[in-house]
PDB file of C-alpha atoms in Angstrom:
ATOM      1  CA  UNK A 706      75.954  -3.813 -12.885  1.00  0.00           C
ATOM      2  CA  UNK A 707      74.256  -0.582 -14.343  1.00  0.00           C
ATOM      3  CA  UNK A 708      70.780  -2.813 -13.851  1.00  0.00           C
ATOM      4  CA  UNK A 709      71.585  -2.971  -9.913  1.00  0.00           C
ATOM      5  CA  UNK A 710      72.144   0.584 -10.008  1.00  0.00           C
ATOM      6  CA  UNK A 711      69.127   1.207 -12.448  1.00  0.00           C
ATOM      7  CA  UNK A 712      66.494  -0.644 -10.074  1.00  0.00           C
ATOM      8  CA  UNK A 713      68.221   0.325  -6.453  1.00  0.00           C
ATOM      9  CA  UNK A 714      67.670   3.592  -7.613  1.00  0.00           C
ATOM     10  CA  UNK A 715      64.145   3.789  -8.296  1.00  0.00           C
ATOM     11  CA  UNK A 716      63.397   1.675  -5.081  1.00  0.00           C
ATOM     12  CA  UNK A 717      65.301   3.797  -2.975  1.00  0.00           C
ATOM     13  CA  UNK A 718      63.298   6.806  -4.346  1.00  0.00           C
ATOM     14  CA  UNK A 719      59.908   4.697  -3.634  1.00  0.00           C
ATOM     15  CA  UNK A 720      60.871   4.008  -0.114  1.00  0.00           C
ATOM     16  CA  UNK A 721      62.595   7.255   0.586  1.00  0.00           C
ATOM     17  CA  UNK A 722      59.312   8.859  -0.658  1.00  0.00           C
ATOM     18  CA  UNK A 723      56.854   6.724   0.623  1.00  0.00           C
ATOM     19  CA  UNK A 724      57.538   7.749   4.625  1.00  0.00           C
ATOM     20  CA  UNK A 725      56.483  11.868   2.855  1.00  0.00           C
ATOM     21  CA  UNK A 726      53.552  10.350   1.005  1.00  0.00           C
ATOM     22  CA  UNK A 727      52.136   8.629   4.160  1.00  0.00           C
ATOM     23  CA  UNK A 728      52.802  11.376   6.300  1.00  0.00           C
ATOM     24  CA  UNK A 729      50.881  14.152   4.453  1.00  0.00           C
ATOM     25  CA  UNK A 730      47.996  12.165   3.691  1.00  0.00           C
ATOM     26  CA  UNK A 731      48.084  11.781   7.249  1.00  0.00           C
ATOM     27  CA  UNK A 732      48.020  15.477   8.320  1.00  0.00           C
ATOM     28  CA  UNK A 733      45.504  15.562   5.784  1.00  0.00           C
ATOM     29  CA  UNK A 734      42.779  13.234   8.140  1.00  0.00           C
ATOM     30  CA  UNK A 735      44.357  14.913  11.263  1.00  0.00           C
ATOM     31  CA  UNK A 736      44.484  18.418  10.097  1.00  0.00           C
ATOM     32  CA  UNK A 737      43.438  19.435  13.455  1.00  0.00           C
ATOM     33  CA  UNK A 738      45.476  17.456  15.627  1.00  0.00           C
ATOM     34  CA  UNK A 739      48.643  18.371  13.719  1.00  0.00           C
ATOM     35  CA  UNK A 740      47.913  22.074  13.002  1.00  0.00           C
ATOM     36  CA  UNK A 741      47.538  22.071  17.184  1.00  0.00           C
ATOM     37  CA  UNK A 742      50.806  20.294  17.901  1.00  0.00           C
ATOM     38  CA  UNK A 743      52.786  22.315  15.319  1.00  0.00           C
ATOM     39  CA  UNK A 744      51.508  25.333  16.760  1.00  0.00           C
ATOM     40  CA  UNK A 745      52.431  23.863  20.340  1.00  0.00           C
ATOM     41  CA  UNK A 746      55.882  23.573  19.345  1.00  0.00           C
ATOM     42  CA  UNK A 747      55.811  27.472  18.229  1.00  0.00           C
ATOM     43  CA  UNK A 748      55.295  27.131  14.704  1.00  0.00           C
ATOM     44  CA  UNK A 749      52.329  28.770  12.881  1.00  0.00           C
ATOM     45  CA  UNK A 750      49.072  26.647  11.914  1.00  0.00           C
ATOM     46  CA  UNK A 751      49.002  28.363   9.203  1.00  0.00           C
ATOM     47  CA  UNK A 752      51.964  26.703   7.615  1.00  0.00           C
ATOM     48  CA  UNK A 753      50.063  23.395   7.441  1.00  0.00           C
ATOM     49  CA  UNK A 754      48.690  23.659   4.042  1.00  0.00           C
ATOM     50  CA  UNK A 755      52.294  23.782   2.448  1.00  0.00           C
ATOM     51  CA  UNK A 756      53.845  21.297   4.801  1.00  0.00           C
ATOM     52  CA  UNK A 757      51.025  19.121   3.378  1.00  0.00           C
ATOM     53  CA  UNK A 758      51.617  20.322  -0.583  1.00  0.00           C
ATOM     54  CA  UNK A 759      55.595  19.837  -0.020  1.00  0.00           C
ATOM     55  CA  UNK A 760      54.995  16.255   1.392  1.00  0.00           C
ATOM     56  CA  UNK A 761      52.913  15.322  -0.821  1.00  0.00           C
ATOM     57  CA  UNK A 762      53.981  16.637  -3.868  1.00  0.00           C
ATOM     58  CA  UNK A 763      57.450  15.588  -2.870  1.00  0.00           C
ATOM     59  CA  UNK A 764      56.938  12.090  -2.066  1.00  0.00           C
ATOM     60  CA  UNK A 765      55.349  12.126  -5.580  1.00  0.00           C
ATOM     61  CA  UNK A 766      57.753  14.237  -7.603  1.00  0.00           C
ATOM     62  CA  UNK A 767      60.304  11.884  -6.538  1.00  0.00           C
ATOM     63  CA  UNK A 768      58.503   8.370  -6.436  1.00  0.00           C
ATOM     64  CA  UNK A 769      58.391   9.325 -10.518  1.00  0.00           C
ATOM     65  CA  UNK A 770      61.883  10.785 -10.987  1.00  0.00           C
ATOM     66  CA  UNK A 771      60.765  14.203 -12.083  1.00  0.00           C
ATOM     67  CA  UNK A 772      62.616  17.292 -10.505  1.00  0.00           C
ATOM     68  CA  UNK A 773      64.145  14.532  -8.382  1.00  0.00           C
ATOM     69  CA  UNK A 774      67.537  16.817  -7.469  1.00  0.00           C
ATOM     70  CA  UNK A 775      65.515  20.454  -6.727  1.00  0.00           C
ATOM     71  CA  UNK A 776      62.205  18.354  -4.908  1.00  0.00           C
ATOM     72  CA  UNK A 777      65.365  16.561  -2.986  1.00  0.00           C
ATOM     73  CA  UNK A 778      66.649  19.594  -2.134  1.00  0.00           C
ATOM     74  CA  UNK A 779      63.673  20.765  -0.378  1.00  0.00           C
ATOM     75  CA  UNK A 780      62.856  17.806   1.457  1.00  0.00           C
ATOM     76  CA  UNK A 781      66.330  17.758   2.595  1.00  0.00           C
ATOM     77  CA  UNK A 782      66.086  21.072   3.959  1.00  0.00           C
ATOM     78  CA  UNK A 783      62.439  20.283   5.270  1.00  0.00           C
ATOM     79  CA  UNK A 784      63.954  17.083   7.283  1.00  0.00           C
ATOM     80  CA  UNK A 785      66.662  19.176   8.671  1.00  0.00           C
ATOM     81  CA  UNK A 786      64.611  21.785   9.574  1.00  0.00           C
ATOM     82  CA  UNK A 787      61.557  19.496  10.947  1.00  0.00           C
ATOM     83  CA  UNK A 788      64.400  17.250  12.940  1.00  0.00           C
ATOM     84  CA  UNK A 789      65.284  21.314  14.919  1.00  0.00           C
ATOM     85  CA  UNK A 790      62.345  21.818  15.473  1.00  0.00           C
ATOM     86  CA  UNK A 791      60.334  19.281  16.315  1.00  0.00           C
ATOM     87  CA  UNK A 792      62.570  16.435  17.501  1.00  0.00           C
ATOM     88  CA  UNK A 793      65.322  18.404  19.131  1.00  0.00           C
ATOM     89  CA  UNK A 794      64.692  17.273  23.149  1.00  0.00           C
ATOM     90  CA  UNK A 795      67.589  15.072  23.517  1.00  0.00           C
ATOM     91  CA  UNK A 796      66.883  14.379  27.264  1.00  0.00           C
ATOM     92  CA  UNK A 797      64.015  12.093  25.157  1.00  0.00           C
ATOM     93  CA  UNK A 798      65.405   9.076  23.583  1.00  0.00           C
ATOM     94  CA  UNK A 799      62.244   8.676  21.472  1.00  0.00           C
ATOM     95  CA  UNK A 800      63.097  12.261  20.179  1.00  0.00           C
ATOM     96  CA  UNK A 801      67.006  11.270  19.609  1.00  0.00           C
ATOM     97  CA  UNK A 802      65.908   8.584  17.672  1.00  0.00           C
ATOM     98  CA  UNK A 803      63.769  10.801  15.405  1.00  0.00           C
ATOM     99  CA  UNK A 804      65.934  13.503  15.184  1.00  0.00           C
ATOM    100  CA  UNK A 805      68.520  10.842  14.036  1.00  0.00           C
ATOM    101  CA  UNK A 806      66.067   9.670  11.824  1.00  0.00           C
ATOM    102  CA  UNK A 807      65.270  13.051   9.890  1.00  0.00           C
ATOM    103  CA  UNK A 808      68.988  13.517   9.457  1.00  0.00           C
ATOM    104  CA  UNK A 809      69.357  10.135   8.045  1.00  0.00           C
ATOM    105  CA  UNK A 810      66.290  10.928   5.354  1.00  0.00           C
ATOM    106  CA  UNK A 811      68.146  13.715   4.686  1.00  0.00           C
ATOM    107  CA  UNK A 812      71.415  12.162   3.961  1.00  0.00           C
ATOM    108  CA  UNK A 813      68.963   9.860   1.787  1.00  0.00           C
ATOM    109  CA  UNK A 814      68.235  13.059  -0.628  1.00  0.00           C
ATOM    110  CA  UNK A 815      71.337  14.762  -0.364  1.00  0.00           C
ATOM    111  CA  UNK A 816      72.823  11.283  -2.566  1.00  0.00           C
ATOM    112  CA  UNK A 817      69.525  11.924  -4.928  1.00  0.00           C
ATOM    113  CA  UNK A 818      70.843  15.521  -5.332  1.00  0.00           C
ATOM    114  CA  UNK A 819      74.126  14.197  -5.973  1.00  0.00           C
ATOM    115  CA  UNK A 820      73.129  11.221  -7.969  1.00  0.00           C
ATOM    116  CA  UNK A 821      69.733  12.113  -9.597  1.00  0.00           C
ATOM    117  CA  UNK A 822      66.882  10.397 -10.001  1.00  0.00           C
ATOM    118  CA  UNK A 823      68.530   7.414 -12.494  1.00  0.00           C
ATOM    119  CA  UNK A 824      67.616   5.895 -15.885  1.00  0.00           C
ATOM    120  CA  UNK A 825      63.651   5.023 -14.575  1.00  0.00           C
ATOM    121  CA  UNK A 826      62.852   8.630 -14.192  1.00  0.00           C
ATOM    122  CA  UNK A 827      61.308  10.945 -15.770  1.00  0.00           C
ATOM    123  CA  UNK A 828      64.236  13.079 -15.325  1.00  0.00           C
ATOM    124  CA  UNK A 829      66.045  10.436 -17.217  1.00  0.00           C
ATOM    125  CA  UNK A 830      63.076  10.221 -20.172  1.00  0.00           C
ATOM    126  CA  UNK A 831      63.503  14.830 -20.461  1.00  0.00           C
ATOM    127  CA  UNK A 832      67.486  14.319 -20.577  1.00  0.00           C
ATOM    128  CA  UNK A 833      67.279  11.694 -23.574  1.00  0.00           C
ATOM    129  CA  UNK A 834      64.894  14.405 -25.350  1.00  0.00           C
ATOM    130  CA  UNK A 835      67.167  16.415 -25.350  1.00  0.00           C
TER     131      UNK A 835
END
């Protein structure tokens, strides 16, 4: 059983991550676009550059297991946050379904805070050094 647990736990973290990765990369091409429609929704522009790093840096921190329960802490707190602000018009159903969404992903890393990253993590490799 500890092999199901083992390998659902590194493919959770890939596909968990993976929706982070895509997404920065993506504000990356669009850096315009998004910088205009976060700024349209009343947050600063200027906050793009470390939506980007979180995202990215994120999706990667936890794809490998390494700082997997702080880096899920953060995006946690960034889906929460994101889900407020930029999902919150519930007379939408597209927007429900987002908002829904980010709470969900969030749920996702609040079990990785609670659970760690798993024995295929680097996390896993530090803890053995130890």
């Amino acid at each position: 059983m500890k092999t199901v647990e083992n390998y659902s736990a590194l493919i959770g973290r890939l596909l968990i991550s993976v929706l982070f990765l895509m997404a920065g990369l993506s504000k990356i091409s669009g850096y315009v676009s998004t910088q205009g429609y976060m700024e349209a929704m009343g947050v600063s522009g200027s906050l793009l550059p470390l939506v980007i790093i979180l995202e990215v840096i994120g999706a990667i921190t936890i794809i490998v297991g390494f700082k997997t329960r702080f880096t899920a802490l953060l995006l946690a707190g960034f889906s929460v946050l994101s889900a407020c602000i930029f999902h919150a018009d519930f007379t939408d159903q597209m927007q429900t379904i987002l908002f829904m969404k980010n709470i969900a992903i969030s749920g996702g890393f609040l079990l990785l805070i609670a659970n760690g990253a798993g024995a295929f993590s680097v996390d896993a490799v530090l803890a053995r050094r130890k």
